[in-house]
Short mmCIF file of C-alpha atoms and ligand atoms in Angstrom, two decimals:
data_model
loop_
_atom_site.label_atom_id
_atom_site.label_comp_id
_atom_site.label_asym_id
_atom_site.label_seq_id
_atom_site.Cartn_x
_atom_site.Cartn_y
_atom_site.Cartn_z
CA UNK C 1 -7.72 29.70 0.65
CA UNK C 2 -9.32 27.81 3.51
CA UNK C 3 -7.42 26.63 6.56
CA UNK C 4 -7.02 23.18 8.05
CA UNK C 5 -8.55 23.13 11.54
CA UNK C 6 -9.97 20.66 14.01
CA UNK C 7 -9.27 17.12 15.18
CA UNK C 8 -9.08 13.84 13.30
CA UNK C 9 -8.76 10.15 14.07
CA UNK C 10 -7.64 7.58 11.52
CA UNK C 11 -8.48 4.00 10.62
CA UNK C 12 -6.07 1.49 12.12
CA UNK C 13 -2.53 1.19 10.84
CA UNK C 14 -2.41 -0.88 7.65
CA UNK C 15 0.75 -2.83 8.52
CA UNK C 16 -0.52 -3.77 11.98
CA UNK C 17 -3.93 -4.67 10.54
CA UNK C 18 -2.44 -7.25 8.14
CA UNK C 19 -0.38 -8.75 10.95
CA UNK C 20 -3.27 -8.81 13.44
CA UNK C 21 -5.43 -10.79 11.00
CA UNK C 22 -2.66 -13.23 10.13
CA UNK C 23 -1.51 -13.82 13.71
CA UNK C 24 -5.13 -14.20 14.88
CA UNK C 25 -5.45 -16.99 12.31
CA UNK C 26 -2.64 -18.81 14.13
CA UNK C 27 -4.35 -18.54 17.52
CA UNK C 28 -6.16 -21.11 19.63
CA UNK C 29 -9.48 -19.29 20.03
CA UNK C 30 -11.24 -16.21 18.73
CA UNK C 31 -9.42 -12.86 18.65
CA UNK C 32 -11.09 -9.43 18.63
CA UNK C 33 -9.63 -6.69 16.45
CA UNK C 34 -10.82 -3.11 16.85
CA UNK C 35 -10.07 -0.23 14.50
CA UNK C 36 -8.91 -2.53 11.71
CA UNK C 37 -7.77 -0.62 8.63
CA UNK C 38 -10.63 -0.03 6.20
CA UNK C 39 -8.31 -0.10 3.17
CA UNK C 40 -8.92 -2.57 0.37
CA UNK C 41 -5.47 -4.08 0.97
CA UNK C 42 -6.83 -5.38 4.27
CA UNK C 43 -9.86 -6.80 2.50
CA UNK C 44 -7.38 -8.72 0.31
CA UNK C 45 -5.73 -10.29 3.36
CA UNK C 46 -9.16 -11.04 4.87
CA UNK C 47 -10.39 -12.75 1.69
CA UNK C 48 -7.20 -14.80 1.32
CA UNK C 49 -7.39 -16.02 4.93
CA UNK C 50 -11.07 -16.92 4.49
CA UNK C 51 -10.12 -18.96 1.41
CA UNK C 52 -7.72 -20.88 3.68
CA UNK C 53 -10.60 -21.87 5.96
CA UNK C 54 -10.23 -19.12 8.58
CA UNK C 55 -13.51 -17.74 9.94
CA UNK C 56 -13.50 -13.94 9.98
CA UNK C 57 -16.52 -11.86 10.85
CA UNK C 58 -15.68 -8.44 9.48
CA UNK C 59 -19.24 -7.23 9.11
CA UNK C 60 -18.41 -4.63 11.75
CA UNK C 61 -15.17 -3.26 10.33
CA UNK C 62 -15.10 0.51 10.89
CA UNK C 63 -18.22 0.13 13.00
CA UNK C 64 -19.30 3.31 14.73
CA UNK C 65 -20.18 1.38 17.88
CA UNK C 66 -16.61 0.05 17.97
CA UNK C 67 -17.60 -3.59 17.60
CA UNK C 68 -14.60 -5.74 16.79
CA UNK C 69 -13.73 -7.86 13.80
CA UNK C 70 -13.58 -11.45 15.04
CA UNK C 71 -11.07 -13.99 13.79
CA UNK C 72 -11.22 -17.63 14.78
CA UNK C 73 -7.81 -19.35 14.70
CA UNK C 74 -7.07 -22.30 12.32
CA UNK C 75 -7.08 -25.08 11.26
CA UNK C 76 -5.90 -23.98 7.83
CA UNK C 77 -6.87 -25.79 4.66
CA UNK C 78 -5.31 -25.70 1.19
CA UNK C 79 -7.29 -22.94 -0.57
CA UNK C 80 -9.39 -24.30 -3.43
CA UNK C 81 -9.36 -20.96 -5.23
CA UNK C 82 -6.48 -18.69 -6.20
CA UNK C 83 -5.48 -16.19 -3.51
CA UNK C 84 -6.00 -12.79 -5.08
CA UNK C 85 -3.80 -10.29 -3.25
CA UNK C 86 -5.06 -7.37 -5.35
CA UNK C 87 -2.72 -4.40 -5.00
CA UNK C 88 -1.23 -5.53 -1.71
CA UNK C 89 2.45 -6.48 -1.51
CA UNK C 90 2.12 -7.06 2.23
CA UNK C 91 -0.70 -9.59 1.69
CA UNK C 92 1.24 -11.47 -0.98
CA UNK C 93 4.60 -11.60 0.75
CA UNK C 94 3.49 -12.17 4.35
CA UNK C 95 0.85 -14.74 3.43
CA UNK C 96 3.35 -16.59 1.25
CA UNK C 97 5.61 -16.93 4.27
CA UNK C 98 2.86 -17.83 6.70
CA UNK C 99 1.15 -20.40 4.47
CA UNK C 100 4.52 -21.94 3.54
CA UNK C 101 5.15 -22.41 7.26
CA UNK C 102 1.76 -24.09 7.64
CA UNK C 103 2.70 -26.56 4.89
CA UNK C 104 -0.07 -25.42 2.55
CA UNK C 105 -0.44 -25.55 -1.20
CA UNK C 106 -1.68 -22.27 -2.64
CA UNK C 107 -1.72 -20.17 -5.81
CA UNK C 108 -1.11 -16.42 -5.46
CA UNK C 109 -1.98 -13.70 -7.90
CA UNK C 110 -2.34 -9.95 -7.88
CA UNK C 111 -3.37 -6.94 -9.94
CA UNK C 112 -1.34 -5.27 -12.72
CA UNK C 113 0.84 -3.34 -10.25
CA UNK C 114 1.49 -6.24 -7.86
CA UNK C 115 2.31 -8.57 -10.77
CA UNK C 116 5.25 -6.28 -11.55
CA UNK C 117 6.74 -6.26 -8.05
CA UNK C 118 9.67 -8.53 -7.18
CA UNK C 119 8.82 -11.69 -5.28
CA UNK C 120 12.21 -13.43 -5.31
CA UNK C 121 13.08 -11.39 -2.25
CA UNK C 122 10.75 -13.71 -0.32
CA UNK C 123 10.88 -16.80 -2.54
CA UNK C 124 14.70 -17.11 -2.38
CA UNK C 125 14.92 -17.36 1.43
CA UNK C 126 11.70 -19.41 1.65
CA UNK C 127 13.23 -21.90 -0.81
CA UNK C 128 16.32 -22.01 1.39
CA UNK C 129 13.95 -23.00 4.19
CA UNK C 130 12.66 -25.85 2.01
CA UNK C 131 9.67 -24.34 0.18
CA UNK C 132 8.78 -25.85 -3.17
CA UNK C 133 7.42 -23.06 -5.37
CA UNK C 134 7.00 -21.97 -8.96
CA UNK C 135 6.86 -18.39 -10.18
CA UNK C 136 6.78 -16.45 -13.40
CA UNK C 137 10.47 -15.42 -13.34
CA UNK C 138 10.21 -14.19 -9.77
CA UNK C 139 6.85 -12.43 -10.24
CA UNK C 140 3.23 -13.35 -9.58
CA UNK C 141 1.43 -15.61 -10.32
CA UNK C 142 3.18 -17.96 -7.88
CA UNK C 143 2.29 -21.48 -6.77
CA UNK C 144 3.58 -22.84 -3.49
CA UNK C 145 3.39 -26.56 -2.71
CA UNK C 146 2.98 -28.47 0.54
CA UNK C 147 6.48 -28.33 2.05
CA UNK C 148 8.25 -28.92 5.36
CA UNK C 149 10.40 -25.96 6.33
CA UNK C 150 13.54 -25.68 8.44
CA UNK C 151 14.91 -22.59 10.14
CA UNK C 152 17.71 -20.58 8.47
CA UNK C 153 20.07 -17.71 9.16
CA UNK C 154 19.36 -14.96 6.66
CA UNK C 155 20.67 -11.48 5.88
CA UNK C 156 18.18 -9.79 3.49
CA UNK C 157 20.02 -7.87 0.75
CA UNK C 158 17.62 -4.89 1.03
CA UNK C 159 15.96 -3.42 4.12
CA UNK C 160 12.40 -4.78 3.96
CA UNK C 161 9.88 -5.35 6.72
CA UNK C 162 7.81 -7.42 4.33
CA UNK C 163 10.69 -9.85 3.74
CA UNK C 164 11.55 -9.98 7.45
CA UNK C 165 7.93 -10.58 8.41
CA UNK C 166 7.36 -13.22 5.73
CA UNK C 167 10.32 -15.18 7.09
CA UNK C 168 9.24 -14.79 10.71
CA UNK C 169 5.75 -16.04 9.90
CA UNK C 170 7.25 -18.98 7.98
CA UNK C 171 9.63 -19.66 10.89
CA UNK C 172 6.68 -20.16 13.26
CA UNK C 173 5.95 -23.42 11.44
CA UNK C 174 9.53 -24.46 10.60
CA UNK C 175 11.83 -26.93 12.34
CA UNK C 176 14.59 -25.22 14.37
CA UNK C 177 15.54 -21.61 14.94
CA UNK C 178 15.43 -18.84 12.31
CA UNK C 179 17.71 -15.81 12.60
CA UNK C 180 17.39 -12.67 10.48
CA UNK C 181 20.08 -10.00 10.35
CA UNK C 182 18.65 -6.67 9.27
CA UNK C 183 20.90 -4.27 7.35
CA UNK C 184 18.88 -1.24 8.62
CA UNK C 185 16.01 -1.44 11.14
CA UNK C 186 12.58 -1.68 9.48
CA UNK C 187 9.10 -1.59 11.00
CA UNK C 188 9.01 -4.10 13.85
CA UNK C 189 5.28 -4.75 14.34
CA UNK C 190 5.57 -8.48 13.67
CA UNK C 191 8.28 -8.88 16.30
CA UNK C 192 6.41 -6.77 18.89
CA UNK C 193 3.17 -8.69 18.39
CA UNK C 194 4.88 -12.07 18.48
CA UNK C 195 6.62 -11.15 21.72
CA UNK C 196 3.38 -9.89 23.24
CA UNK C 197 1.66 -13.14 22.29
CA UNK C 198 4.33 -15.22 23.99
CA UNK C 199 6.32 -16.53 21.01
CA UNK C 200 10.01 -17.36 21.62
CA UNK C 201 11.48 -14.33 19.88
CA UNK C 202 14.59 -12.32 20.62
CA UNK C 203 15.55 -8.96 19.17
CA UNK C 204 19.07 -7.72 19.67
CA UNK C 205 20.51 -4.85 17.66
CA UNK C 206 19.48 -5.93 14.18
CA UNK C 207 19.46 -9.65 14.93
CA UNK C 208 16.06 -11.31 15.29
CA UNK C 209 15.79 -14.94 16.33
CA UNK C 210 12.59 -16.95 16.50
CA UNK C 211 11.80 -20.51 17.54
CA UNK C 212 8.85 -22.39 16.01
CA UNK C 213 5.53 -22.41 17.87
CA UNK C 214 5.01 -25.45 20.05
CA UNK C 215 1.24 -25.15 20.19
CA UNK C 216 -0.94 -22.34 19.01
CA UNK C 217 -0.70 -18.70 20.06
CA UNK C 218 -3.16 -17.53 22.70
CA UNK C 219 -6.01 -15.48 21.23
CA UNK C 220 -5.90 -11.74 21.83
CA UNK C 221 -7.73 -8.43 21.75
CA UNK C 222 -6.22 -5.47 19.97
CA UNK C 223 -7.27 -1.88 19.34
CA UNK C 224 -5.11 -0.81 16.41
CA UNK C 225 -3.61 2.70 16.64
CA UNK C 226 -4.35 5.12 13.79
CA UNK C 227 -2.21 4.84 10.68
CA UNK C 228 0.66 7.39 10.78
CA UNK C 229 1.07 7.03 7.01
CA UNK C 230 -2.49 8.34 6.56
CA UNK C 231 -2.03 11.01 9.25
CA UNK C 232 1.07 12.28 7.41
CA UNK C 233 -1.06 13.81 4.62
CA UNK C 234 -3.04 15.89 7.12
CA UNK C 235 0.08 16.95 8.99
CA UNK C 236 1.53 18.14 5.70
CA UNK C 237 -1.64 19.99 4.67
CA UNK C 238 -1.75 21.81 8.02
CA UNK C 239 1.92 22.79 7.75
CA UNK C 240 1.70 24.45 4.33
CA UNK C 241 -1.65 26.23 4.59
CA UNK C 242 -1.20 29.45 6.58
CA UNK C 243 -3.26 29.75 9.74
CA UNK C 244 -3.84 26.00 10.04
CA UNK C 245 -3.74 23.94 13.22
CA UNK C 246 -4.84 20.35 13.58
CA UNK C 247 -4.81 17.65 16.24
CA UNK C 248 -4.23 14.15 14.92
CA UNK C 249 -5.52 11.74 17.55
CA UNK C 250 -4.44 8.20 18.38
CA UNK C 251 -1.61 8.07 15.84
CA UNK C 252 0.78 5.10 16.03
CA UNK C 253 4.03 6.33 17.64
CA UNK C 254 6.40 3.47 16.89
CA UNK C 255 9.96 4.80 16.27
CA UNK C 256 10.38 2.48 13.25
CA UNK C 257 7.46 4.36 11.66
CA UNK C 258 7.90 7.91 12.98
CA UNK C 259 10.68 9.00 10.61
CA UNK C 260 8.41 11.46 8.82
CA UNK C 261 7.53 13.31 12.03
CA UNK C 262 11.19 13.28 13.11
CA UNK C 263 12.22 14.88 9.80
CA UNK C 264 9.41 17.44 10.11
CA UNK C 265 10.96 18.61 13.38
CA UNK C 266 14.32 18.93 11.62
CA UNK C 267 12.55 21.02 8.96
CA UNK C 268 11.50 23.42 11.70
CA UNK C 269 7.85 22.37 11.69
CA UNK C 270 5.72 23.11 14.72
CA UNK C 271 4.75 19.61 15.76
CA UNK C 272 4.11 18.42 19.29
CA UNK C 273 3.16 15.05 20.75
CA UNK C 274 0.56 16.17 23.31
CA UNK C 275 0.55 12.77 25.00
CA UNK C 276 1.58 9.21 24.30
CA UNK C 277 0.33 5.98 25.78
CA UNK C 278 0.88 2.28 25.33
CA UNK C 279 -1.70 0.30 23.33
CA UNK C 280 -0.80 -3.37 23.67
CA UNK C 281 2.59 -3.92 22.11
CA UNK C 282 2.69 -0.45 20.50
CA UNK C 283 2.77 3.23 21.48
CA UNK C 284 0.24 5.72 20.25
CA UNK C 285 -0.48 9.39 20.87
CA UNK C 286 -2.04 12.71 19.94
CA UNK C 287 -0.11 15.04 17.72
CA UNK C 288 -0.60 18.80 17.28
CA UNK C 289 0.55 20.41 14.04
CA UNK C 290 0.66 24.16 13.43
CA UNK C 291 1.38 25.88 10.11
CA UNK C 292 4.75 27.59 9.78
CA UNK C 293 7.89 28.08 7.73
CA UNK C 294 9.90 25.00 6.74
CA UNK C 295 13.56 24.50 5.87
CA UNK C 296 15.12 21.82 3.68
CA UNK C 297 16.36 18.47 4.96
CA UNK C 298 18.85 15.80 3.90
CA UNK C 299 17.89 12.15 4.25
CA UNK C 300 20.02 9.11 3.51
CA UNK C 301 19.76 5.32 3.33
CA UNK C 302 19.75 4.72 7.09
CA UNK C 303 16.67 6.87 7.64
CA UNK C 304 14.67 5.75 4.61
CA UNK C 305 12.91 2.65 6.05
CA UNK C 306 11.37 4.73 8.87
CA UNK C 307 9.61 7.02 6.37
CA UNK C 308 9.51 4.96 3.18
CA UNK C 309 5.76 5.40 2.63
CA UNK C 310 5.83 9.10 3.52
CA UNK C 311 8.39 10.15 0.88
CA UNK C 312 5.79 11.32 -1.69
CA UNK C 313 4.24 13.77 0.79
CA UNK C 314 7.65 14.75 2.16
CA UNK C 315 8.64 15.70 -1.40
CA UNK C 316 5.58 17.96 -1.65
CA UNK C 317 6.63 19.68 1.60
CA UNK C 318 10.20 20.06 0.34
CA UNK C 319 8.94 22.23 -2.56
CA UNK C 320 7.75 24.71 0.10
CA UNK C 321 10.87 24.52 2.28
CA UNK C 322 13.75 27.00 2.15
CA UNK C 323 16.88 25.39 0.68
CA UNK C 324 17.97 22.18 -1.01
CA UNK C 325 16.33 18.93 0.08
CA UNK C 326 18.38 15.86 -0.81
CA UNK C 327 16.93 12.34 -0.61
CA UNK C 328 19.38 9.45 -1.15
CA UNK C 329 19.27 5.68 -0.74
CA UNK C 330 15.58 5.47 -1.65
CA UNK C 331 15.88 3.04 -4.60
CA UNK C 332 13.26 0.80 -2.95
CA UNK C 333 10.69 3.46 -3.90
CA UNK C 334 10.93 2.28 -7.52
CA UNK C 335 9.51 -1.10 -6.41
CA UNK C 336 6.37 0.09 -4.60
CA UNK C 337 2.78 0.15 -5.91
CA UNK C 338 4.30 2.26 -8.72
CA UNK C 339 7.78 3.60 -9.44
CA UNK C 340 7.30 6.31 -6.84
CA UNK C 341 10.55 8.15 -7.62
CA UNK C 342 9.31 8.66 -11.15
CA UNK C 343 5.78 9.49 -10.03
CA UNK C 344 6.98 12.07 -7.49
CA UNK C 345 9.45 13.74 -9.84
CA UNK C 346 7.40 13.81 -13.06
CA UNK C 347 4.30 15.14 -11.31
CA UNK C 348 6.08 17.73 -9.15
CA UNK C 349 7.86 19.00 -12.29
CA UNK C 350 4.44 19.46 -13.92
CA UNK C 351 3.39 21.58 -10.94
CA UNK C 352 6.42 23.80 -11.49
CA UNK C 353 8.67 22.47 -8.71
CA UNK C 354 12.43 22.49 -9.12
CA UNK C 355 13.16 18.80 -8.84
CA UNK C 356 15.88 16.54 -10.18
CA UNK C 357 15.32 12.78 -10.35
CA UNK C 358 18.20 10.46 -9.42
CA UNK C 359 18.50 6.69 -9.61
CA UNK C 360 18.10 6.39 -5.82
CA UNK C 361 16.38 9.61 -4.82
CA UNK C 362 15.81 13.23 -5.77
CA UNK C 363 16.90 16.82 -5.10
CA UNK C 364 14.39 19.62 -4.59
CA UNK C 365 15.12 23.32 -4.52
CA UNK C 366 12.63 25.32 -2.53
CA UNK C 367 10.52 27.21 -2.01
CA UNK C 368 8.64 27.42 -5.31
CA UNK C 369 5.03 28.39 -5.94
CA UNK C 370 3.08 25.51 -7.47
CA UNK C 371 0.69 25.76 -10.40
CA UNK C 372 -2.12 23.41 -11.37
CA UNK C 373 -1.70 20.43 -13.71
CA UNK C 374 -3.05 17.01 -14.66
CA UNK C 375 -1.51 14.42 -12.34
CA UNK C 376 -0.68 10.85 -13.33
CA UNK C 377 -1.20 8.72 -10.21
CA UNK C 378 -0.20 5.38 -11.83
CA UNK C 379 -3.05 4.00 -9.70
CA UNK C 380 -0.87 4.57 -6.63
CA UNK C 381 -2.82 5.58 -3.51
CA UNK C 382 0.01 7.47 -1.86
CA UNK C 383 0.73 9.52 -4.99
CA UNK C 384 -2.99 10.34 -5.27
CA UNK C 385 -3.14 11.61 -1.66
CA UNK C 386 0.19 13.48 -1.84
CA UNK C 387 -0.86 15.36 -4.98
CA UNK C 388 -4.29 16.12 -3.55
CA UNK C 389 -2.50 17.87 -0.68
CA UNK C 390 -0.18 19.63 -3.15
CA UNK C 391 -3.31 20.78 -4.98
CA UNK C 392 -4.42 22.70 -1.88
CA UNK C 393 -1.63 25.25 -2.45
CA UNK C 394 -1.59 25.29 -6.27
CA UNK C 395 -2.62 28.42 -8.14
CA UNK C 396 -4.94 26.40 -10.42
CA UNK C 397 -6.71 23.07 -9.87
CA UNK C 398 -4.88 19.76 -9.78
CA UNK C 399 -6.67 16.95 -11.60
CA UNK C 400 -5.90 13.34 -10.68
CA UNK C 401 -6.31 10.72 -13.42
CA UNK C 402 -7.49 8.27 -10.73
CA UNK C 403 -8.78 9.30 -7.32
CA UNK C 404 -10.45 6.02 -6.29
CA UNK C 405 -7.06 4.38 -5.73
CA UNK C 406 -6.95 6.13 -2.31
CA UNK C 407 -9.25 3.28 -1.21
CA UNK C 408 -6.22 0.98 -1.10
CA UNK C 409 -5.23 2.42 2.26
CA UNK C 410 -7.73 5.16 3.19
CA UNK C 411 -11.24 5.10 1.71
CA UNK C 412 -12.33 8.07 3.83
CA UNK C 413 -9.48 10.33 2.70
CA UNK C 414 -11.42 12.89 0.65
CA UNK C 415 -14.28 13.26 3.14
CA UNK C 416 -11.83 13.55 6.06
CA UNK C 417 -10.01 16.32 4.18
CA UNK C 418 -13.26 18.12 3.45
CA UNK C 419 -14.18 17.81 7.12
CA UNK C 420 -11.12 19.76 8.32
CA UNK C 421 -11.07 22.42 5.59
CA UNK C 422 -12.46 25.69 6.89
C1 S3P J 1 5.19 -2.79 4.84
C2 S3P J 1 6.52 -2.60 4.63
C3 S3P J 1 7.07 -1.63 3.67
C4 S3P J 1 6.02 -0.59 3.27
C5 S3P J 1 4.69 -1.20 2.96
C6 S3P J 1 4.16 -2.00 4.14
C7 S3P J 1 4.76 -3.80 5.81
O1 S3P J 1 7.50 -2.32 2.52
O2 S3P J 1 6.47 0.16 2.17
O3 S3P J 1 3.76 -0.18 2.64
O4 S3P J 1 3.59 -3.81 6.23
O5 S3P J 1 5.61 -4.63 6.19
P1 S3P J 1 8.96 -3.01 2.47
O6 S3P J 1 9.11 -3.78 3.68
O7 S3P J 1 8.95 -3.88 1.24
O8 S3P J 1 9.91 -1.86 2.33
#
């Protein structure tokens, strides 16, 4: 078996990329975005914003010379065509909030997967703010109508950064203050960017308050740190392949996103932040990962939001860790691009792992050797990448039913992996 060696950088964080595009659309002048995510989810947000009259020059996305994507702020217009959010829950939910706040009329749709994901989590509070909308029983397609919004106090029933961000973006165009009380902290990129751009926002132990914008935001320049959710697959590969060592460069180091790396340390992994520095409103850094033995870990509801997208790859690692890994409070995973609890458990069982599926999580007994099998990705990019990494330590080949779905977040995934395999 080869080893994982070398250094890697990653396309910009997907969550920050969506937010950078949307907030730039609310700015006075032209904003420059460097290292925008190359995933097709970001293309969905770009296309939707363009349909609302926003000028975006993304000819240079992922440009080797580092030329920025340029976004010229508003004015917005009612889109004449449907807004196709593709596979992207973040595009659908955040844009719904933002466009509602701008008083626009728009029709949203999405692909097969997105059309099965719950939208009432954003529609309910947006309706409380005054949005007039129609949906197919709480699912896409959804029409929103020109509405005037007012601020509300809201306690989301589930921990969701998408819901929080949708409401904050709506609140920018509402009358009066909006306050959101988070049950468990979720990724805070929207808040950090709004603060950096001078919006009237306050964050205090789970309570976030925002006043509407008086004018427009000032345009900005941003260099988006590498996506830690993409880096996680390479960290995992390096940990389980003996003799490996890799340096993951310029990886976003925001504590609301670093849960995976925190749990790796608890599992006894050799991981080291070589240095960290501030990049605008966020922290970023270089991470060194060295192969070594792992032990099991227990994770509950309060830690889930900080590693929600990394649970598929964490499950793969748990099959190689000594002891019983218990994941609880992860019911939100059933509502992602696919039912990820099912996808993780059914596929790991096929590979010969000892895994038990629960309503809100799973239990894995490790370590077990893995064998090859056909993998059902359900078109889910994170399952496809997690099982590709699992395949590196399987005794026979792993065959994905769909490998192109990695393009949703990381089109360069397979070539990057090839590039560090020695
Ligand atoms: C995201 C938030 C998370 C995450 C998703 C991106 C975001 O979803 O799973 O990949 O950019 O706000 P929830 O907030 O719905 O948990």
